[in-house]
């Protein structure tokens, strides 16, 4: 199937977070989001770029993503039409910039699916109509604040809690959350690469708390070190930052660097590559779950569809809209019994609500093909 693209709008929006989100790499108080809208012969397609304001989580950042889209990625698309399957191949000669590439491919996919009246979930191979939701809890100023936050999320129905950790905020917060909320609570931690292999002894203390996993304890390119750490911990290692492709996933699995994978479509260059990672992991019996980049409803819709694939056997960071924003730009995703429904409408199944979108828009740029 061929979709003819006439042009692409790059739109920036400012989305204040309901509360500051602190990780080992920094504090976020507002999301500066790049939205991509392709205008095609099949109609429009939307997508959200996961890149954050600063290159801390990974090397991409939102101004850079917009620049590479404007200068290289969008101009590389053919004027006479293309199938979404071709986008990855056309963008491949440009190294890196997975989040920018993902946004462009996803917008094309959305347009194409809307044109044939098929949903993301159906196209990707969703095996269920709703997904269980976890929540990622930032580093707090104090233990009482953390306990209040976790209690509130559990009260909202979240079925799994992920605590952000860093040296100085690790064993104690995990201990108190486990003590207060009991052994039944599904609990995991995310270090965002804040440790080194010399911390292995310290990290073994987490083994007492029956965690589902520890996410990305070591640096992004420490694949071998993760394999060594895995031999010393009972807590399963899950990789996030280290996995940028299906090839990375295959390498990590065969090396024993992880036994679980966090799949973020932006980080790996799109939903098609995300599905390939899912397939690879599933063939090896490795559980996967869907991560997040504090997305608006646009990115969230596609993530929830992906999270419905059969190999996504652990709850994802697919939280409800109100965990992030007082007002989302789409109809909000609202938890019901700890789950989010997989959208069933054509494409993403959601679109930005024009008035809400205009209110938060900070810039618009049109790039004709
Ligand atoms: O490491 O998973 C991460 C948010 C921004 C950047 C990196 C990460 C996160 C989260 C929150 O943990 C995920 C979400 O709720 O969207
Ligand atoms: Mg992570």
Tab-separated table of C-alpha atoms and ligand atoms in Angstrom:
chain	number	residue	atom	x	y	z
A	1	UNK	CA	0.000	0.000	0.000
A	2	UNK	CA	1.356	3.424	-0.953
A	3	UNK	CA	0.768	6.631	0.957
A	4	UNK	CA	1.565	9.925	-0.785
A	5	UNK	CA	2.881	12.509	1.654
A	6	UNK	CA	2.436	16.170	0.757
A	7	UNK	CA	4.085	17.587	3.849
A	8	UNK	CA	4.798	17.320	7.542
A	9	UNK	CA	3.962	19.662	10.385
A	10	UNK	CA	6.338	19.784	13.349
A	11	UNK	CA	4.472	21.193	16.298
A	12	UNK	CA	5.878	21.896	19.740
A	13	UNK	CA	3.714	21.906	22.820
A	14	UNK	CA	4.421	22.761	26.478
A	15	UNK	CA	2.833	20.315	28.912
A	16	UNK	CA	3.303	21.094	32.638
A	17	UNK	CA	3.584	17.927	34.738
A	18	UNK	CA	1.225	17.552	37.711
A	19	UNK	CA	4.303	17.048	39.925
A	20	UNK	CA	8.059	17.224	39.323
A	21	UNK	CA	9.474	13.882	38.127
A	22	UNK	CA	12.965	13.243	39.491
A	23	UNK	CA	15.247	10.496	38.224
A	24	UNK	CA	18.942	9.776	38.645
A	25	UNK	CA	19.562	11.887	35.511
A	26	UNK	CA	17.540	14.996	36.372
A	27	UNK	CA	14.244	16.637	37.293
A	28	UNK	CA	11.435	17.264	34.826
A	29	UNK	CA	8.693	19.771	35.689
A	30	UNK	CA	7.219	20.263	32.235
A	31	UNK	CA	7.320	18.218	29.019
A	32	UNK	CA	8.415	20.084	25.906
A	33	UNK	CA	6.910	17.702	23.342
A	34	UNK	CA	7.410	17.512	19.575
A	35	UNK	CA	4.345	16.297	17.680
A	36	UNK	CA	4.548	15.174	14.071
A	37	UNK	CA	1.566	15.452	11.726
A	38	UNK	CA	1.894	14.047	8.228
A	39	UNK	CA	-0.564	15.113	5.548
A	40	UNK	CA	-1.076	12.347	2.994
A	41	UNK	CA	-3.303	11.023	0.259
A	42	UNK	CA	-4.905	8.827	2.968
A	43	UNK	CA	-5.509	11.800	5.271
A	44	UNK	CA	-3.544	12.877	8.318
A	45	UNK	CA	-1.348	10.881	10.637
A	46	UNK	CA	-0.113	11.899	14.067
A	47	UNK	CA	2.783	10.859	16.271
A	48	UNK	CA	4.695	12.025	19.313
A	49	UNK	CA	8.477	12.188	19.610
A	50	UNK	CA	9.790	10.838	22.910
A	51	UNK	CA	12.837	13.102	23.036
A	52	UNK	CA	13.137	15.197	26.196
A	53	UNK	CA	14.451	18.770	26.550
A	54	UNK	CA	18.000	17.712	27.381
A	55	UNK	CA	20.204	14.805	26.218
A	56	UNK	CA	20.386	13.067	29.606
A	57	UNK	CA	18.288	9.908	29.361
A	58	UNK	CA	19.809	9.368	25.905
A	59	UNK	CA	21.679	11.468	23.344
A	60	UNK	CA	18.520	12.779	21.699
A	61	UNK	CA	16.838	16.022	22.732
A	62	UNK	CA	13.773	17.716	21.374
A	63	UNK	CA	15.443	20.594	19.455
A	64	UNK	CA	17.858	18.089	17.929
A	65	UNK	CA	15.033	15.748	16.947
A	66	UNK	CA	13.196	18.585	15.222
A	67	UNK	CA	16.386	19.628	13.430
A	68	UNK	CA	17.215	16.163	12.094
A	69	UNK	CA	13.614	15.662	10.991
A	70	UNK	CA	13.595	19.012	9.166
A	71	UNK	CA	17.022	18.714	7.559
A	72	UNK	CA	17.423	15.005	6.823
A	73	UNK	CA	14.636	12.590	7.679
A	74	UNK	CA	11.606	14.290	6.139
A	75	UNK	CA	13.464	15.329	2.929
A	76	UNK	CA	14.559	11.683	2.468
A	77	UNK	CA	10.967	10.507	1.989
A	78	UNK	CA	9.919	9.999	-1.648
A	79	UNK	CA	7.373	12.397	-3.148
A	80	UNK	CA	5.608	9.672	-5.111
A	81	UNK	CA	4.396	7.681	-2.149
A	82	UNK	CA	5.616	4.923	0.142
A	83	UNK	CA	4.475	2.063	2.326
A	84	UNK	CA	5.162	2.354	6.061
A	85	UNK	CA	7.390	-0.731	5.789
A	86	UNK	CA	9.760	1.346	3.606
A	87	UNK	CA	10.212	4.201	6.104
A	88	UNK	CA	12.728	2.371	8.294
A	89	UNK	CA	14.769	1.308	5.263
A	90	UNK	CA	14.832	4.863	3.863
A	91	UNK	CA	15.869	6.385	7.207
A	92	UNK	CA	18.419	3.673	8.034
A	93	UNK	CA	21.422	5.412	6.359
A	94	UNK	CA	21.098	8.205	8.953
A	95	UNK	CA	22.692	6.909	12.135
A	96	UNK	CA	21.026	7.288	15.513
A	97	UNK	CA	18.088	9.649	16.122
A	98	UNK	CA	15.745	6.763	16.856
A	99	UNK	CA	13.126	8.914	18.551
A	100	UNK	CA	12.945	11.282	15.588
A	101	UNK	CA	12.747	8.330	13.178
A	102	UNK	CA	10.095	6.641	15.289
A	103	UNK	CA	7.881	9.730	15.278
A	104	UNK	CA	8.018	10.024	11.494
A	105	UNK	CA	7.352	6.325	10.869
A	106	UNK	CA	4.538	6.291	13.414
A	107	UNK	CA	2.803	9.292	11.840
A	108	UNK	CA	2.960	7.574	8.432
A	109	UNK	CA	1.616	4.366	9.974
A	110	UNK	CA	-1.223	6.276	11.623
A	111	UNK	CA	-2.209	7.885	8.311
A	112	UNK	CA	-2.019	4.576	6.502
A	113	UNK	CA	-4.079	2.708	9.096
A	114	UNK	CA	-6.711	5.457	9.203
A	115	UNK	CA	-6.926	5.079	5.435
A	116	UNK	CA	-7.836	1.393	5.719
A	117	UNK	CA	-9.852	1.783	8.938
A	118	UNK	CA	-7.567	-0.453	10.998
A	119	UNK	CA	-6.373	0.203	14.561
A	120	UNK	CA	-2.770	0.134	15.794
A	121	UNK	CA	-3.670	-2.740	18.102
A	122	UNK	CA	-5.072	-4.829	15.276
A	123	UNK	CA	-2.129	-4.031	12.979
A	124	UNK	CA	0.521	-4.785	15.605
A	125	UNK	CA	-1.149	-8.014	16.740
A	126	UNK	CA	-2.765	-7.139	20.064
A	127	UNK	CA	-3.881	-10.225	21.965
A	128	UNK	CA	-6.122	-8.452	24.506
A	129	UNK	CA	-8.408	-5.452	24.672
A	130	UNK	CA	-6.996	-3.877	27.855
A	131	UNK	CA	-3.600	-3.787	29.534
A	132	UNK	CA	-2.574	-3.778	33.210
A	133	UNK	CA	-0.836	-0.566	34.263
A	134	UNK	CA	2.107	0.214	36.449
A	135	UNK	CA	3.394	3.588	37.522
A	136	UNK	CA	6.901	5.022	37.709
A	137	UNK	CA	7.482	6.900	40.982
A	138	UNK	CA	10.190	9.557	40.990
A	139	UNK	CA	12.858	10.165	43.608
A	140	UNK	CA	11.343	12.179	46.472
A	141	UNK	CA	12.726	14.581	49.068
A	142	UNK	CA	11.725	12.318	51.952
A	143	UNK	CA	10.478	8.838	52.806
A	144	UNK	CA	7.066	10.070	54.114
A	145	UNK	CA	6.486	11.863	50.801
A	146	UNK	CA	7.341	8.664	48.928
A	147	UNK	CA	4.962	6.565	51.032
A	148	UNK	CA	2.141	9.065	50.456
A	149	UNK	CA	2.763	9.025	46.698
A	150	UNK	CA	2.855	5.212	46.493
A	151	UNK	CA	-0.256	4.910	48.662
A	152	UNK	CA	-2.154	7.296	46.385
A	153	UNK	CA	-1.128	5.376	43.235
A	154	UNK	CA	-2.139	2.057	44.783
A	155	UNK	CA	-5.442	3.682	45.723
A	156	UNK	CA	-5.939	4.625	42.062
A	157	UNK	CA	-5.580	0.987	41.112
A	158	UNK	CA	-2.041	0.751	39.701
A	159	UNK	CA	-1.066	-2.903	39.750
A	160	UNK	CA	2.704	-2.381	39.878
A	161	UNK	CA	4.974	0.217	41.425
A	162	UNK	CA	8.360	1.187	39.984
A	163	UNK	CA	10.638	3.224	42.220
A	164	UNK	CA	13.322	5.391	40.675
A	165	UNK	CA	16.594	4.849	42.529
A	166	UNK	CA	20.093	6.311	42.655
A	167	UNK	CA	23.034	5.977	45.065
A	168	UNK	CA	21.732	7.335	48.394
A	169	UNK	CA	18.072	6.620	47.501
A	170	UNK	CA	17.858	2.885	46.972
A	171	UNK	CA	17.808	0.253	49.729
A	172	UNK	CA	15.909	2.337	52.296
A	173	UNK	CA	13.031	3.506	50.069
A	174	UNK	CA	12.608	-0.045	48.766
A	175	UNK	CA	12.623	-1.432	52.308
A	176	UNK	CA	9.974	0.980	53.601
A	177	UNK	CA	7.684	0.554	50.588
A	178	UNK	CA	7.916	-3.229	50.873
A	179	UNK	CA	7.268	-3.080	54.632
A	180	UNK	CA	4.350	-0.688	54.378
A	181	UNK	CA	2.520	-2.237	51.397
A	182	UNK	CA	3.327	-5.905	51.873
A	183	UNK	CA	4.768	-8.832	49.953
A	184	UNK	CA	1.912	-8.979	47.456
A	185	UNK	CA	2.761	-5.623	45.866
A	186	UNK	CA	4.451	-5.973	42.466
A	187	UNK	CA	7.529	-3.797	42.986
A	188	UNK	CA	10.512	-2.965	40.793
A	189	UNK	CA	13.237	-0.309	40.603
A	190	UNK	CA	14.857	1.775	37.857
A	191	UNK	CA	18.373	3.213	38.257
A	192	UNK	CA	18.706	4.898	34.837
A	193	UNK	CA	22.361	3.859	34.633
A	194	UNK	CA	23.344	5.420	37.981
A	195	UNK	CA	25.655	2.600	39.182
A	196	UNK	CA	28.857	0.865	38.149
A	197	UNK	CA	29.950	-2.724	38.559
A	198	UNK	CA	31.836	-1.711	41.719
A	199	UNK	CA	28.395	-1.237	43.326
A	200	UNK	CA	27.523	-4.930	42.805
A	201	UNK	CA	27.915	-5.798	46.489
A	202	UNK	CA	25.667	-2.908	47.498
A	203	UNK	CA	23.011	-3.852	44.937
A	204	UNK	CA	22.805	-7.417	46.307
A	205	UNK	CA	21.009	-5.856	49.307
A	206	UNK	CA	18.009	-5.359	47.000
A	207	UNK	CA	17.759	-9.153	46.708
A	208	UNK	CA	15.983	-9.233	50.107
A	209	UNK	CA	12.908	-7.435	48.766
A	210	UNK	CA	11.627	-9.825	46.126
A	211	UNK	CA	11.653	-7.230	43.340
A	212	UNK	CA	10.285	-8.078	39.897
A	213	UNK	CA	13.408	-6.571	38.379
A	214	UNK	CA	16.085	-3.896	38.513
A	215	UNK	CA	16.016	-1.726	35.397
A	216	UNK	CA	19.212	-0.410	33.790
A	217	UNK	CA	21.527	-0.421	36.822
A	218	UNK	CA	24.689	0.269	34.778
A	219	UNK	CA	25.692	2.527	31.886
A	220	UNK	CA	24.012	2.263	28.479
A	221	UNK	CA	26.964	0.570	26.776
A	222	UNK	CA	27.891	-1.677	29.738
A	223	UNK	CA	26.444	-4.802	28.130
A	224	UNK	CA	29.240	-7.078	29.368
A	225	UNK	CA	29.176	-5.525	32.844
A	226	UNK	CA	25.419	-6.142	33.046
A	227	UNK	CA	26.066	-9.806	32.266
A	228	UNK	CA	28.609	-9.919	35.094
A	229	UNK	CA	26.234	-8.154	37.486
A	230	UNK	CA	23.442	-10.583	36.553
A	231	UNK	CA	25.588	-13.437	37.865
A	232	UNK	CA	25.845	-11.720	41.250
A	233	UNK	CA	22.209	-10.652	41.764
A	234	UNK	CA	19.121	-12.730	42.386
A	235	UNK	CA	17.006	-9.761	41.282
A	236	UNK	CA	16.443	-10.063	37.504
A	237	UNK	CA	18.094	-7.402	35.356
A	238	UNK	CA	15.917	-5.542	32.869
A	239	UNK	CA	17.508	-3.328	30.231
A	240	UNK	CA	16.044	-0.039	29.015
A	241	UNK	CA	18.663	2.448	27.714
A	242	UNK	CA	21.004	-0.319	26.460
A	243	UNK	CA	18.510	-1.723	23.948
A	244	UNK	CA	18.201	0.415	20.804
A	245	UNK	CA	17.341	-2.315	18.295
A	246	UNK	CA	16.329	-5.948	17.860
A	247	UNK	CA	20.016	-6.694	17.249
A	248	UNK	CA	20.877	-5.180	20.644
A	249	UNK	CA	18.136	-7.280	22.234
A	250	UNK	CA	19.464	-10.458	20.656
A	251	UNK	CA	23.000	-9.625	21.798
A	252	UNK	CA	21.909	-8.803	25.360
A	253	UNK	CA	19.921	-12.019	25.617
A	254	UNK	CA	22.697	-14.249	24.315
A	255	UNK	CA	25.227	-12.527	26.576
A	256	UNK	CA	23.011	-12.953	29.644
A	257	UNK	CA	22.994	-9.174	30.200
A	258	UNK	CA	19.267	-9.157	30.945
A	259	UNK	CA	16.388	-11.551	31.530
A	260	UNK	CA	13.647	-8.934	30.924
A	261	UNK	CA	13.415	-6.047	28.418
A	262	UNK	CA	11.695	-2.660	28.671
A	263	UNK	CA	10.524	-1.802	25.149
A	264	UNK	CA	10.131	1.897	24.363
A	265	UNK	CA	9.187	2.351	20.715
A	266	UNK	CA	10.908	5.747	20.460
A	267	UNK	CA	14.204	4.484	21.822
A	268	UNK	CA	14.293	1.627	19.302
A	269	UNK	CA	13.223	3.644	16.238
A	270	UNK	CA	9.537	2.790	16.025
A	271	UNK	CA	6.713	0.331	16.560
A	272	UNK	CA	7.879	-2.060	13.832
A	273	UNK	CA	11.292	-2.453	15.476
A	274	UNK	CA	9.558	-2.640	18.864
A	275	UNK	CA	7.514	-5.559	17.555
A	276	UNK	CA	10.682	-7.259	16.256
A	277	UNK	CA	12.190	-6.983	19.755
A	278	UNK	CA	9.010	-8.447	21.196
A	279	UNK	CA	9.225	-11.345	18.736
A	280	UNK	CA	12.919	-11.984	19.484
A	281	UNK	CA	12.404	-11.854	23.242
A	282	UNK	CA	9.347	-14.088	23.044
A	283	UNK	CA	11.242	-16.691	21.037
A	284	UNK	CA	13.797	-16.774	23.870
A	285	UNK	CA	11.220	-16.832	26.683
A	286	UNK	CA	12.252	-13.333	27.789
A	287	UNK	CA	9.346	-11.244	29.198
A	288	UNK	CA	8.952	-7.684	27.900
A	289	UNK	CA	6.951	-4.683	29.060
A	290	UNK	CA	6.172	-1.295	27.589
A	291	UNK	CA	8.123	1.657	28.947
A	292	UNK	CA	7.199	5.302	28.594
A	293	UNK	CA	8.602	8.778	28.037
A	294	UNK	CA	5.907	10.741	29.898
A	295	UNK	CA	3.815	10.775	26.726
A	296	UNK	CA	0.654	12.710	25.959
A	297	UNK	CA	-2.385	10.783	24.759
A	298	UNK	CA	-0.902	10.599	21.245
A	299	UNK	CA	2.144	8.571	22.258
A	300	UNK	CA	0.191	6.742	24.956
A	301	UNK	CA	-2.415	5.421	22.493
A	302	UNK	CA	0.211	3.602	20.455
A	303	UNK	CA	2.058	2.371	23.560
A	304	UNK	CA	-1.119	0.851	24.986
A	305	UNK	CA	-1.715	-0.943	21.673
A	306	UNK	CA	1.839	-2.316	21.709
A	307	UNK	CA	1.498	-3.393	25.353
A	308	UNK	CA	-1.398	-5.643	24.292
A	309	UNK	CA	0.907	-7.971	22.302
A	310	UNK	CA	1.159	-11.472	23.790
A	311	UNK	CA	4.803	-11.239	24.940
A	312	UNK	CA	4.101	-8.158	27.084
A	313	UNK	CA	3.600	-10.266	30.189
A	314	UNK	CA	4.545	-7.629	32.774
A	315	UNK	CA	2.613	-4.408	33.529
A	316	UNK	CA	4.033	-1.391	31.685
A	317	UNK	CA	4.690	2.258	32.519
A	318	UNK	CA	1.461	2.948	30.640
A	319	UNK	CA	-0.129	5.099	33.318
A	320	UNK	CA	-3.316	7.134	33.007
A	321	UNK	CA	-3.151	10.662	31.553
A	322	UNK	CA	-3.676	12.272	34.968
A	323	UNK	CA	-0.509	10.717	36.391
A	324	UNK	CA	1.294	13.182	34.108
A	325	UNK	CA	-0.948	16.059	33.062
A	326	UNK	CA	-3.943	17.915	34.506
A	327	UNK	CA	-5.239	18.225	30.946
A	328	UNK	CA	-4.101	15.913	28.160
A	329	UNK	CA	-4.320	16.961	24.495
A	330	UNK	CA	-6.523	13.955	23.650
A	331	UNK	CA	-9.458	12.429	25.471
A	332	UNK	CA	-7.676	11.339	28.659
A	333	UNK	CA	-6.677	7.726	29.245
A	334	UNK	CA	-8.368	6.772	32.506
A	335	UNK	CA	-7.590	3.651	34.532
A	336	UNK	CA	-10.381	1.230	35.201
A	337	UNK	CA	-9.613	-1.546	37.656
A	338	UNK	CA	-5.879	-0.925	37.117
A	339	UNK	CA	-6.142	-1.276	33.339
A	340	UNK	CA	-6.295	0.920	30.241
A	341	UNK	CA	-8.421	-0.045	27.266
A	342	UNK	CA	-6.606	-0.543	23.966
A	343	UNK	CA	-8.020	2.044	21.541
A	344	UNK	CA	-10.118	0.432	18.816
A	345	UNK	CA	-10.675	3.339	16.413
A	346	UNK	CA	-8.711	3.658	13.149
A	347	UNK	CA	-4.974	4.350	13.513
A	348	UNK	CA	-4.068	5.571	16.992
A	349	UNK	CA	-7.765	5.766	17.801
A	350	UNK	CA	-7.283	9.242	19.271
A	351	UNK	CA	-6.518	12.693	17.849
A	352	UNK	CA	-5.522	15.915	19.563
A	353	UNK	CA	-8.535	18.003	20.542
A	354	UNK	CA	-7.977	21.179	18.452
A	355	UNK	CA	-8.734	23.771	21.158
A	356	UNK	CA	-6.652	22.009	23.799
A	357	UNK	CA	-3.834	21.568	21.313
A	358	UNK	CA	-3.811	25.231	20.306
A	359	UNK	CA	-3.727	26.293	23.948
A	360	UNK	CA	-0.447	24.460	24.612
A	361	UNK	CA	1.229	24.997	21.226
A	362	UNK	CA	4.469	26.975	21.358
A	363	UNK	CA	5.531	26.702	17.689
A	364	UNK	CA	4.525	25.196	14.342
A	365	UNK	CA	6.653	24.490	11.316
A	366	UNK	CA	5.480	23.149	7.943
A	367	UNK	CA	7.829	21.110	5.776
A	368	UNK	CA	6.561	20.443	2.269
A	369	UNK	CA	7.836	17.319	0.561
B	1	LIG	O1	13.755	5.245	32.427
B	1	LIG	O2	11.816	4.489	32.149
B	1	LIG	C1	12.577	5.453	32.220
B	1	LIG	C2	10.548	8.680	31.982
B	1	LIG	C3	11.377	9.442	31.186
B	1	LIG	C4	12.577	8.927	30.781
B	1	LIG	C5	12.961	7.639	31.165
B	1	LIG	C6	12.127	6.861	31.950
B	1	LIG	C7	10.915	7.409	32.400
B	1	LIG	C8	10.008	6.720	33.302
B	1	LIG	C9	8.548	7.093	33.290
B	1	LIG	O3	10.366	5.893	34.106
B	1	LIG	C10	7.793	6.318	32.268
B	1	LIG	C11	6.403	6.873	32.048
B	1	LIG	O4	5.575	6.802	32.948
B	1	LIG	O5	6.157	7.381	30.936
B	2	LIG	MG1	13.960	3.139	32.525
